């Protein structure tokens, strides 16, 4: 299945072209993607808007925007296609959102046909992102999770320039290990263990990011180490710290979608070690690639319903009668947008919430 170019996608969407959604997307559209009763007829896109925010003006669940635009997440992974100055129209007859341009600037109005001049001027650099990029950028380029076996063959700092205890920018570090022809690395050390709220077992370690290093020289005759220069530091480095290759430039735009199969996860940790979290904060959950989660998966957040005593039963034996204990429903209170996925754990950005997020809360497939 071929990907669409940005220009082609802009033209297709603006012309009302519909991409057939996958069965999972169609199911999500049928069950969850309802418009708000008071949705406006249109919205003028301005700088600072996000697709999630724009969709929240029209939809009960803003993550549904790929369905109401007719996008298929398998076809369009990086949808740079809405720009400041465009108008989002609510086509009530078809139950779709469509693009158009205001009249008087060389383009047509609600029919959405864009002139070549407009198409050329719509550069990706000005595209509206799915979510606020600034909230997750610090988490995209740094290795946050260290899973079992990942450190087995990692290169390591074995000595420092002039025997220094701590290394800073510009200092030299001497490294042993297989670099696999990589020249740029990030340094880190294992940090906080992350325990599964259900099994209480350690499922990963949250790494402490230290900075970046660049290969300066390979070992020469009689030498056993590579020479690295410290390019940047967030924390002090030293002997024993481990290196991983700098990851490629991350995707900065996403197509939100429900998981392909049922997910029932728990919040493992709140980034920063705080007790609870709110909107626009980052949490980890105990499900990852091995469980069917991928980038841009959207999950609903629930407070696990408590077990209480049914006090309508006869008073005798309340505390001993197990039949008097009843489980209340889990209460939905927000949504979680997954932006980084590891094998058994994932990181998500908390979107709309009506309550605080706590460790142990439920994150599961939207209903």
mmCIF file of C-alpha atoms in Angstrom:
data_model
loop_
_atom_site.group_PDB
_atom_site.id
_atom_site.type_symbol
_atom_site.label_atom_id
_atom_site.label_comp_id
_atom_site.label_asym_id
_atom_site.label_seq_id
_atom_site.Cartn_x
_atom_site.Cartn_y
_atom_site.Cartn_z
ATOM 1 C CA UNK A 1 0.000 0.000 0.000
ATOM 2 C CA UNK A 2 1.610 3.252 -1.151
ATOM 3 C CA UNK A 3 2.057 6.375 0.931
ATOM 4 C CA UNK A 4 0.710 9.686 -0.298
ATOM 5 C CA UNK A 5 2.896 12.760 -0.778
ATOM 6 C CA UNK A 6 2.085 15.855 1.253
ATOM 7 C CA UNK A 7 0.929 17.837 -1.772
ATOM 8 C CA UNK A 8 -1.249 15.000 -2.998
ATOM 9 C CA UNK A 9 -2.785 14.561 0.426
ATOM 10 C CA UNK A 10 -3.589 18.265 0.750
ATOM 11 C CA UNK A 11 -5.247 18.261 -2.644
ATOM 12 C CA UNK A 12 -7.124 15.031 -1.997
ATOM 13 C CA UNK A 13 -8.502 16.113 1.349
ATOM 14 C CA UNK A 14 -9.340 19.598 0.176
ATOM 15 C CA UNK A 15 -11.297 18.107 -2.722
ATOM 16 C CA UNK A 16 -13.339 15.920 -0.431
ATOM 17 C CA UNK A 17 -11.460 12.719 -1.393
ATOM 18 C CA UNK A 18 -12.024 9.893 1.099
ATOM 19 C CA UNK A 19 -9.446 7.221 1.925
ATOM 20 C CA UNK A 20 -11.053 3.937 2.925
ATOM 21 C CA UNK A 21 -10.290 3.316 6.576
ATOM 22 C CA UNK A 22 -9.187 -0.018 8.004
ATOM 23 C CA UNK A 23 -11.791 -2.228 9.768
ATOM 24 C CA UNK A 24 -10.426 -1.081 13.132
ATOM 25 C CA UNK A 25 -10.781 2.562 12.117
ATOM 26 C CA UNK A 26 -14.277 1.971 10.777
ATOM 27 C CA UNK A 27 -15.275 0.313 14.038
ATOM 28 C CA UNK A 28 -13.872 3.238 15.999
ATOM 29 C CA UNK A 29 -15.803 5.633 13.774
ATOM 30 C CA UNK A 30 -19.031 3.723 14.260
ATOM 31 C CA UNK A 31 -18.833 3.472 18.026
ATOM 32 C CA UNK A 32 -16.870 6.445 19.304
ATOM 33 C CA UNK A 33 -16.423 9.230 16.781
ATOM 34 C CA UNK A 34 -19.512 11.343 17.418
ATOM 35 C CA UNK A 35 -19.715 15.078 16.810
ATOM 36 C CA UNK A 36 -20.555 17.481 19.609
ATOM 37 C CA UNK A 37 -24.147 18.658 19.666
ATOM 38 C CA UNK A 38 -22.930 22.273 19.663
ATOM 39 C CA UNK A 39 -20.111 21.790 17.109
ATOM 40 C CA UNK A 40 -19.441 24.960 15.069
ATOM 41 C CA UNK A 41 -19.920 25.137 11.297
ATOM 42 C CA UNK A 42 -16.277 26.055 10.745
ATOM 43 C CA UNK A 43 -12.949 26.911 12.388
ATOM 44 C CA UNK A 44 -10.196 29.136 10.993
ATOM 45 C CA UNK A 45 -6.805 27.530 11.629
ATOM 46 C CA UNK A 46 -4.305 29.789 13.397
ATOM 47 C CA UNK A 47 -0.678 29.358 14.395
ATOM 48 C CA UNK A 48 -0.483 27.407 17.647
ATOM 49 C CA UNK A 49 -3.446 25.175 16.819
ATOM 50 C CA UNK A 50 -3.060 21.409 16.955
ATOM 51 C CA UNK A 51 -5.099 18.760 15.163
ATOM 52 C CA UNK A 52 -6.141 17.412 18.544
ATOM 53 C CA UNK A 53 -7.296 20.851 19.692
ATOM 54 C CA UNK A 54 -9.103 21.634 16.452
ATOM 55 C CA UNK A 55 -10.865 18.280 16.535
ATOM 56 C CA UNK A 56 -11.909 18.920 20.132
ATOM 57 C CA UNK A 57 -14.059 21.791 18.872
ATOM 58 C CA UNK A 58 -16.090 19.369 16.755
ATOM 59 C CA UNK A 59 -15.775 15.872 18.247
ATOM 60 C CA UNK A 60 -16.619 14.247 21.546
ATOM 61 C CA UNK A 61 -13.320 12.346 21.248
ATOM 62 C CA UNK A 62 -10.641 14.522 19.562
ATOM 63 C CA UNK A 63 -8.451 11.497 18.785
ATOM 64 C CA UNK A 64 -11.059 10.472 16.192
ATOM 65 C CA UNK A 65 -9.942 13.076 13.678
ATOM 66 C CA UNK A 66 -8.363 10.547 11.240
ATOM 67 C CA UNK A 67 -11.752 8.833 10.927
ATOM 68 C CA UNK A 68 -13.783 11.977 10.254
ATOM 69 C CA UNK A 69 -11.187 13.098 7.688
ATOM 70 C CA UNK A 70 -11.217 9.629 6.127
ATOM 71 C CA UNK A 71 -7.529 8.923 6.836
ATOM 72 C CA UNK A 72 -6.040 5.457 7.161
ATOM 73 C CA UNK A 73 -3.162 5.254 9.641
ATOM 74 C CA UNK A 74 -1.433 2.583 7.518
ATOM 75 C CA UNK A 75 -1.326 4.925 4.541
ATOM 76 C CA UNK A 76 -0.553 8.270 6.147
ATOM 77 C CA UNK A 77 1.972 8.193 8.978
ATOM 78 C CA UNK A 78 3.110 11.811 8.922
ATOM 79 C CA UNK A 79 0.110 13.953 7.938
ATOM 80 C CA UNK A 80 1.438 17.468 7.376
ATOM 81 C CA UNK A 81 -1.663 18.807 5.719
ATOM 82 C CA UNK A 82 -3.383 21.563 7.707
ATOM 83 C CA UNK A 83 -1.903 25.054 7.765
ATOM 84 C CA UNK A 84 -2.702 28.434 9.340
ATOM 85 C CA UNK A 85 -5.213 30.349 7.251
ATOM 86 C CA UNK A 86 -7.157 27.315 6.124
ATOM 87 C CA UNK A 87 -10.747 26.779 7.224
ATOM 88 C CA UNK A 88 -12.059 23.528 8.659
ATOM 89 C CA UNK A 89 -15.678 23.061 7.593
ATOM 90 C CA UNK A 90 -18.156 20.735 9.290
ATOM 91 C CA UNK A 91 -20.079 18.969 6.539
ATOM 92 C CA UNK A 92 -23.122 17.959 8.561
ATOM 93 C CA UNK A 93 -24.726 16.027 5.708
ATOM 94 C CA UNK A 94 -21.829 13.578 5.359
ATOM 95 C CA UNK A 95 -20.600 13.748 8.938
ATOM 96 C CA UNK A 96 -17.109 14.759 7.763
ATOM 97 C CA UNK A 97 -14.657 17.595 8.265
ATOM 98 C CA UNK A 98 -13.322 19.231 5.106
ATOM 99 C CA UNK A 99 -10.663 21.791 4.268
ATOM 100 C CA UNK A 100 -11.090 25.072 2.452
ATOM 101 C CA UNK A 101 -9.489 28.500 2.069
ATOM 102 C CA UNK A 102 -11.091 31.911 2.594
ATOM 103 C CA UNK A 103 -12.087 33.692 -0.625
ATOM 104 C CA UNK A 104 -10.125 36.633 -1.967
ATOM 105 C CA UNK A 105 -6.604 35.201 -1.630
ATOM 106 C CA UNK A 106 -6.229 33.193 -4.806
ATOM 107 C CA UNK A 107 -8.114 30.114 -3.628
ATOM 108 C CA UNK A 108 -11.685 28.954 -3.502
ATOM 109 C CA UNK A 109 -13.909 28.665 -0.448
ATOM 110 C CA UNK A 110 -15.737 25.640 0.953
ATOM 111 C CA UNK A 111 -15.302 23.391 -2.106
ATOM 112 C CA UNK A 112 -11.657 23.133 -1.011
ATOM 113 C CA UNK A 113 -9.964 23.240 -4.468
ATOM 114 C CA UNK A 114 -6.527 24.725 -3.931
ATOM 115 C CA UNK A 115 -4.661 26.693 -6.577
ATOM 116 C CA UNK A 116 -1.082 25.598 -7.481
ATOM 117 C CA UNK A 117 0.213 28.781 -5.853
ATOM 118 C CA UNK A 118 -1.392 27.897 -2.536
ATOM 119 C CA UNK A 119 -0.198 24.288 -2.697
ATOM 120 C CA UNK A 120 3.386 25.369 -3.265
ATOM 121 C CA UNK A 121 3.298 27.871 -0.424
ATOM 122 C CA UNK A 122 2.053 25.296 2.078
ATOM 123 C CA UNK A 123 5.405 24.143 3.360
ATOM 124 C CA UNK A 124 5.682 21.360 5.905
ATOM 125 C CA UNK A 125 7.478 23.679 8.303
ATOM 126 C CA UNK A 126 4.218 25.574 8.852
ATOM 127 C CA UNK A 127 1.966 22.533 9.206
ATOM 128 C CA UNK A 128 -0.257 22.135 12.254
ATOM 129 C CA UNK A 129 1.019 19.279 14.488
ATOM 130 C CA UNK A 130 -1.167 16.574 15.985
ATOM 131 C CA UNK A 131 -0.254 17.441 19.584
ATOM 132 C CA UNK A 132 1.951 20.156 21.141
ATOM 133 C CA UNK A 133 5.428 18.998 20.082
ATOM 134 C CA UNK A 134 7.170 20.921 22.864
ATOM 135 C CA UNK A 135 5.562 18.685 25.499
ATOM 136 C CA UNK A 136 7.179 15.473 24.259
ATOM 137 C CA UNK A 137 10.322 16.576 22.399
ATOM 138 C CA UNK A 138 12.574 16.093 25.464
ATOM 139 C CA UNK A 139 11.397 12.480 25.692
ATOM 140 C CA UNK A 140 11.889 11.534 22.032
ATOM 141 C CA UNK A 141 15.659 11.752 21.629
ATOM 142 C CA UNK A 142 16.702 10.288 24.973
ATOM 143 C CA UNK A 143 16.679 6.606 25.947
ATOM 144 C CA UNK A 144 14.221 6.526 28.821
ATOM 145 C CA UNK A 145 13.735 2.792 29.287
ATOM 146 C CA UNK A 146 16.374 0.132 29.828
ATOM 147 C CA UNK A 147 14.894 -3.334 29.378
ATOM 148 C CA UNK A 148 16.393 -6.654 30.387
ATOM 149 C CA UNK A 149 19.364 -7.652 28.234
ATOM 150 C CA UNK A 150 19.662 -4.238 26.577
ATOM 151 C CA UNK A 151 22.846 -3.360 28.454
ATOM 152 C CA UNK A 152 24.611 -6.680 27.917
ATOM 153 C CA UNK A 153 26.874 -5.509 25.090
ATOM 154 C CA UNK A 154 26.685 -1.732 25.515
ATOM 155 C CA UNK A 155 29.985 0.152 25.120
ATOM 156 C CA UNK A 156 31.163 1.688 28.398
ATOM 157 C CA UNK A 157 33.450 4.444 29.630
ATOM 158 C CA UNK A 158 36.490 2.739 31.168
ATOM 159 C CA UNK A 159 38.798 5.717 31.779
ATOM 160 C CA UNK A 160 38.798 9.502 31.655
ATOM 161 C CA UNK A 161 41.142 12.228 30.536
ATOM 162 C CA UNK A 162 43.808 12.791 33.202
ATOM 163 C CA UNK A 163 41.921 10.495 35.562
ATOM 164 C CA UNK A 164 39.096 12.964 36.160
ATOM 165 C CA UNK A 165 36.220 11.740 38.268
ATOM 166 C CA UNK A 166 33.575 13.699 36.358
ATOM 167 C CA UNK A 167 33.490 14.640 32.701
ATOM 168 C CA UNK A 168 32.076 17.807 31.158
ATOM 169 C CA UNK A 169 31.706 19.291 27.709
ATOM 170 C CA UNK A 170 34.948 19.101 25.715
ATOM 171 C CA UNK A 171 36.568 16.473 27.942
ATOM 172 C CA UNK A 172 37.814 13.131 26.625
ATOM 173 C CA UNK A 173 36.442 9.729 27.561
ATOM 174 C CA UNK A 174 37.969 6.349 26.753
ATOM 175 C CA UNK A 175 35.531 3.649 25.733
ATOM 176 C CA UNK A 176 35.583 -0.119 25.265
ATOM 177 C CA UNK A 177 32.983 -2.190 23.448
ATOM 178 C CA UNK A 178 31.538 -2.811 19.986
ATOM 179 C CA UNK A 179 30.556 0.500 18.419
ATOM 180 C CA UNK A 180 29.009 -1.156 15.344
ATOM 181 C CA UNK A 181 30.405 1.659 13.162
ATOM 182 C CA UNK A 182 28.376 4.294 15.044
ATOM 183 C CA UNK A 183 30.068 7.628 15.781
ATOM 184 C CA UNK A 184 27.507 9.516 17.902
ATOM 185 C CA UNK A 185 26.338 8.116 21.237
ATOM 186 C CA UNK A 186 24.298 9.050 24.259
ATOM 187 C CA UNK A 187 25.557 8.252 27.748
ATOM 188 C CA UNK A 188 23.295 7.041 30.510
ATOM 189 C CA UNK A 189 23.197 4.950 33.653
ATOM 190 C CA UNK A 190 20.399 2.753 34.987
ATOM 191 C CA UNK A 191 18.080 4.581 37.337
ATOM 192 C CA UNK A 192 14.720 3.957 38.962
ATOM 193 C CA UNK A 193 13.322 0.416 38.692
ATOM 194 C CA UNK A 194 9.792 0.333 37.281
ATOM 195 C CA UNK A 195 7.505 -2.255 38.881
ATOM 196 C CA UNK A 196 4.379 -3.661 37.314
ATOM 197 C CA UNK A 197 1.465 -2.528 39.549
ATOM 198 C CA UNK A 198 -0.187 -5.943 39.073
ATOM 199 C CA UNK A 199 2.697 -8.434 39.432
ATOM 200 C CA UNK A 200 5.003 -6.184 41.505
ATOM 201 C CA UNK A 201 7.908 -7.433 39.379
ATOM 202 C CA UNK A 202 10.532 -5.119 37.911
ATOM 203 C CA UNK A 203 9.773 -4.807 34.189
ATOM 204 C CA UNK A 204 12.343 -2.151 33.229
ATOM 205 C CA UNK A 205 14.590 0.613 34.492
ATOM 206 C CA UNK A 206 14.186 4.284 33.812
ATOM 207 C CA UNK A 207 17.534 5.521 32.538
ATOM 208 C CA UNK A 208 19.316 8.661 33.709
ATOM 209 C CA UNK A 209 20.294 10.577 30.580
ATOM 210 C CA UNK A 210 23.768 12.113 30.899
ATOM 211 C CA UNK A 211 24.663 13.660 27.547
ATOM 212 C CA UNK A 212 26.196 12.961 24.132
ATOM 213 C CA UNK A 213 29.632 11.869 22.940
ATOM 214 C CA UNK A 214 31.315 11.782 19.524
ATOM 215 C CA UNK A 215 33.983 9.350 18.374
ATOM 216 C CA UNK A 216 37.311 11.108 17.935
ATOM 217 C CA UNK A 217 39.774 8.292 17.290
ATOM 218 C CA UNK A 218 39.876 4.532 16.869
ATOM 219 C CA UNK A 219 42.429 2.434 18.779
ATOM 220 C CA UNK A 220 45.881 2.450 17.238
ATOM 221 C CA UNK A 221 48.533 -0.224 17.477
ATOM 222 C CA UNK A 222 48.815 -1.490 21.049
ATOM 223 C CA UNK A 223 45.763 0.491 22.251
ATOM 224 C CA UNK A 224 42.533 -1.000 23.600
ATOM 225 C CA UNK A 225 40.138 1.941 23.734
ATOM 226 C CA UNK A 226 38.261 4.385 21.540
ATOM 227 C CA UNK A 227 38.691 8.079 22.229
ATOM 228 C CA UNK A 228 35.505 10.115 22.547
ATOM 229 C CA UNK A 229 34.854 13.827 23.015
ATOM 230 C CA UNK A 230 31.997 14.972 25.235
ATOM 231 C CA UNK A 231 29.656 17.029 23.041
ATOM 232 C CA UNK A 232 27.003 17.953 25.600
ATOM 233 C CA UNK A 233 26.133 17.120 29.186
ATOM 234 C CA UNK A 234 22.955 17.084 31.203
ATOM 235 C CA UNK A 235 24.526 15.273 34.144
ATOM 236 C CA UNK A 236 28.176 14.528 34.935
ATOM 237 C CA UNK A 237 29.605 11.420 33.276
ATOM 238 C CA UNK A 238 32.202 9.045 34.640
ATOM 239 C CA UNK A 239 33.775 5.612 34.493
ATOM 240 C CA UNK A 240 31.168 2.862 34.183
ATOM 241 C CA UNK A 241 28.552 4.901 32.358
ATOM 242 C CA UNK A 242 27.094 3.193 29.300
ATOM 243 C CA UNK A 243 26.640 4.309 25.707
ATOM 244 C CA UNK A 244 23.817 3.803 23.215
ATOM 245 C CA UNK A 245 23.700 5.135 19.636
ATOM 246 C CA UNK A 246 21.932 8.462 19.164
ATOM 247 C CA UNK A 247 18.485 7.552 17.768
ATOM 248 C CA UNK A 248 17.350 8.881 14.378
ATOM 249 C CA UNK A 249 15.314 12.052 14.227
ATOM 250 C CA UNK A 250 11.935 11.214 15.775
ATOM 251 C CA UNK A 251 8.557 11.507 14.077
ATOM 252 C CA UNK A 252 6.983 14.766 15.175
ATOM 253 C CA UNK A 253 3.482 14.246 13.859
ATOM 254 C CA UNK A 254 1.155 11.335 14.456
ATOM 255 C CA UNK A 255 -2.085 9.670 13.386
ATOM 256 C CA UNK A 256 -4.020 8.771 16.576
ATOM 257 C CA UNK A 257 -5.883 5.477 16.543
ATOM 258 C CA UNK A 258 -7.320 2.876 18.913
ATOM 259 C CA UNK A 259 -5.207 -0.255 19.464
ATOM 260 C CA UNK A 260 -5.698 -3.118 17.013
ATOM 261 C CA UNK A 261 -6.576 -5.458 19.882
ATOM 262 C CA UNK A 262 -7.958 -5.019 23.383
ATOM 263 C CA UNK A 263 -5.506 -3.412 25.805
ATOM 264 C CA UNK A 264 -5.887 -3.449 29.582
ATOM 265 C CA UNK A 265 -2.856 -1.682 31.063
ATOM 266 C CA UNK A 266 -1.874 0.022 34.318
ATOM 267 C CA UNK A 267 0.002 3.258 34.933
ATOM 268 C CA UNK A 268 3.480 2.237 36.121
ATOM 269 C CA UNK A 269 5.065 5.588 36.903
ATOM 270 C CA UNK A 270 4.672 9.331 36.555
ATOM 271 C CA UNK A 271 7.710 10.913 34.986
ATOM 272 C CA UNK A 272 9.607 13.023 37.480
ATOM 273 C CA UNK A 273 8.752 10.829 40.454
ATOM 274 C CA UNK A 274 5.733 12.847 41.604
ATOM 275 C CA UNK A 275 2.727 11.260 43.318
ATOM 276 C CA UNK A 276 0.105 12.174 40.716
ATOM 277 C CA UNK A 277 -0.163 13.872 37.358
ATOM 278 C CA UNK A 278 -2.465 16.109 35.352
ATOM 279 C CA UNK A 279 -3.000 17.186 31.773
ATOM 280 C CA UNK A 280 0.099 17.436 29.539
ATOM 281 C CA UNK A 281 2.259 15.330 31.861
ATOM 282 C CA UNK A 282 3.959 12.064 30.918
ATOM 283 C CA UNK A 283 3.331 8.606 32.403
ATOM 284 C CA UNK A 284 4.479 5.074 31.601
ATOM 285 C CA UNK A 285 2.214 2.026 31.281
ATOM 286 C CA UNK A 286 2.948 -1.698 31.551
ATOM 287 C CA UNK A 287 2.192 -2.553 27.919
ATOM 288 C CA UNK A 288 4.325 -2.122 24.784
ATOM 289 C CA UNK A 289 5.139 -3.513 21.333
ATOM 290 C CA UNK A 290 4.746 -7.073 22.524
ATOM 291 C CA UNK A 291 1.149 -6.287 23.500
ATOM 292 C CA UNK A 292 0.133 -4.641 20.226
ATOM 293 C CA UNK A 293 0.733 -0.992 21.130
ATOM 294 C CA UNK A 294 2.375 1.252 18.538
ATOM 295 C CA UNK A 295 3.044 4.957 18.073
ATOM 296 C CA UNK A 296 -0.057 7.155 18.331
ATOM 297 C CA UNK A 297 -2.180 4.547 20.093
ATOM 298 C CA UNK A 298 -4.881 6.264 22.162
ATOM 299 C CA UNK A 299 -6.114 4.713 25.411
ATOM 300 C CA UNK A 300 -8.820 5.777 27.842
ATOM 301 C CA UNK A 301 -7.844 6.446 31.450
ATOM 302 C CA UNK A 302 -9.962 4.959 34.222
ATOM 303 C CA UNK A 303 -9.929 5.098 38.000
ATOM 304 C CA UNK A 304 -10.277 1.497 39.102
ATOM 305 C CA UNK A 305 -13.619 1.019 40.784
ATOM 306 C CA UNK A 306 -13.339 0.212 44.500
ATOM 307 C CA UNK A 307 -14.715 -2.799 46.315
ATOM 308 C CA UNK A 308 -17.302 -1.660 48.871
ATOM 309 C CA UNK A 309 -19.764 -3.227 51.278
ATOM 310 C CA UNK A 310 -23.383 -3.499 50.169
ATOM 311 C CA UNK A 311 -25.068 -2.078 53.244
ATOM 312 C CA UNK A 312 -28.518 -2.963 51.996
ATOM 313 C CA UNK A 313 -27.996 -6.606 53.011
ATOM 314 C CA UNK A 314 -28.945 -7.705 56.520
ATOM 315 C CA UNK A 315 -26.695 -6.149 59.141
ATOM 316 C CA UNK A 316 -25.614 -9.460 60.648
ATOM 317 C CA UNK A 317 -22.266 -10.602 59.336
ATOM 318 C CA UNK A 318 -21.598 -7.579 57.126
ATOM 319 C CA UNK A 319 -17.839 -7.765 57.476
ATOM 320 C CA UNK A 320 -17.632 -11.561 57.147
ATOM 321 C CA UNK A 321 -20.159 -12.095 54.372
ATOM 322 C CA UNK A 322 -18.240 -12.041 51.077
ATOM 323 C CA UNK A 323 -21.486 -11.670 49.116
ATOM 324 C CA UNK A 324 -21.869 -8.232 50.706
ATOM 325 C CA UNK A 325 -18.687 -7.046 48.945
ATOM 326 C CA UNK A 326 -19.394 -5.477 45.570
ATOM 327 C CA UNK A 327 -17.114 -4.070 42.868
ATOM 328 C CA UNK A 328 -18.047 -0.642 41.511
ATOM 329 C CA UNK A 329 -17.440 0.196 37.825
ATOM 330 C CA UNK A 330 -14.173 1.748 36.689
ATOM 331 C CA UNK A 331 -14.709 5.472 36.113
ATOM 332 C CA UNK A 332 -13.368 6.962 32.855
ATOM 333 C CA UNK A 333 -11.781 10.358 33.362
ATOM 334 C CA UNK A 334 -9.421 11.094 30.465
ATOM 335 C CA UNK A 335 -7.289 9.879 27.579
ATOM 336 C CA UNK A 336 -3.651 8.920 27.028
ATOM 337 C CA UNK A 337 -1.711 9.474 23.796
ATOM 338 C CA UNK A 338 1.178 7.007 23.318
ATOM 339 C CA UNK A 339 4.238 8.652 21.768
ATOM 340 C CA UNK A 340 7.096 6.277 22.601
ATOM 341 C CA UNK A 341 6.959 2.495 22.677
ATOM 342 C CA UNK A 342 9.351 -0.121 24.026
ATOM 343 C CA UNK A 343 8.918 -3.912 24.122
ATOM 344 C CA UNK A 344 6.999 -4.144 27.401
ATOM 345 C CA UNK A 345 6.394 -0.544 28.404
ATOM 346 C CA UNK A 346 5.250 2.686 26.748
ATOM 347 C CA UNK A 347 5.217 6.422 27.428
ATOM 348 C CA UNK A 348 2.078 8.476 26.962
ATOM 349 C CA UNK A 349 1.040 12.113 27.157
ATOM 350 C CA UNK A 350 -2.012 12.782 29.315
ATOM 351 C CA UNK A 351 -4.613 14.596 27.241
ATOM 352 C CA UNK A 352 -8.020 15.738 28.538
ATOM 353 C CA UNK A 353 -8.532 14.652 32.142
ATOM 354 C CA UNK A 354 -11.159 15.426 34.744
ATOM 355 C CA UNK A 355 -9.137 14.030 37.632
ATOM 356 C CA UNK A 356 -5.537 13.422 38.667
ATOM 357 C CA UNK A 357 -3.681 10.389 37.292
ATOM 358 C CA UNK A 358 -2.195 7.998 39.856
ATOM 359 C CA UNK A 359 0.091 4.996 39.655
ATOM 360 C CA UNK A 360 -2.066 1.895 39.235
ATOM 361 C CA UNK A 361 -4.822 3.631 37.278
ATOM 362 C CA UNK A 362 -6.265 1.735 34.308
ATOM 363 C CA UNK A 363 -5.420 2.573 30.688
ATOM 364 C CA UNK A 364 -7.449 0.542 28.206
ATOM 365 C CA UNK A 365 -8.942 0.504 24.733
ATOM 366 C CA UNK A 366 -11.526 3.253 24.135
ATOM 367 C CA UNK A 367 -15.135 2.098 24.214
#
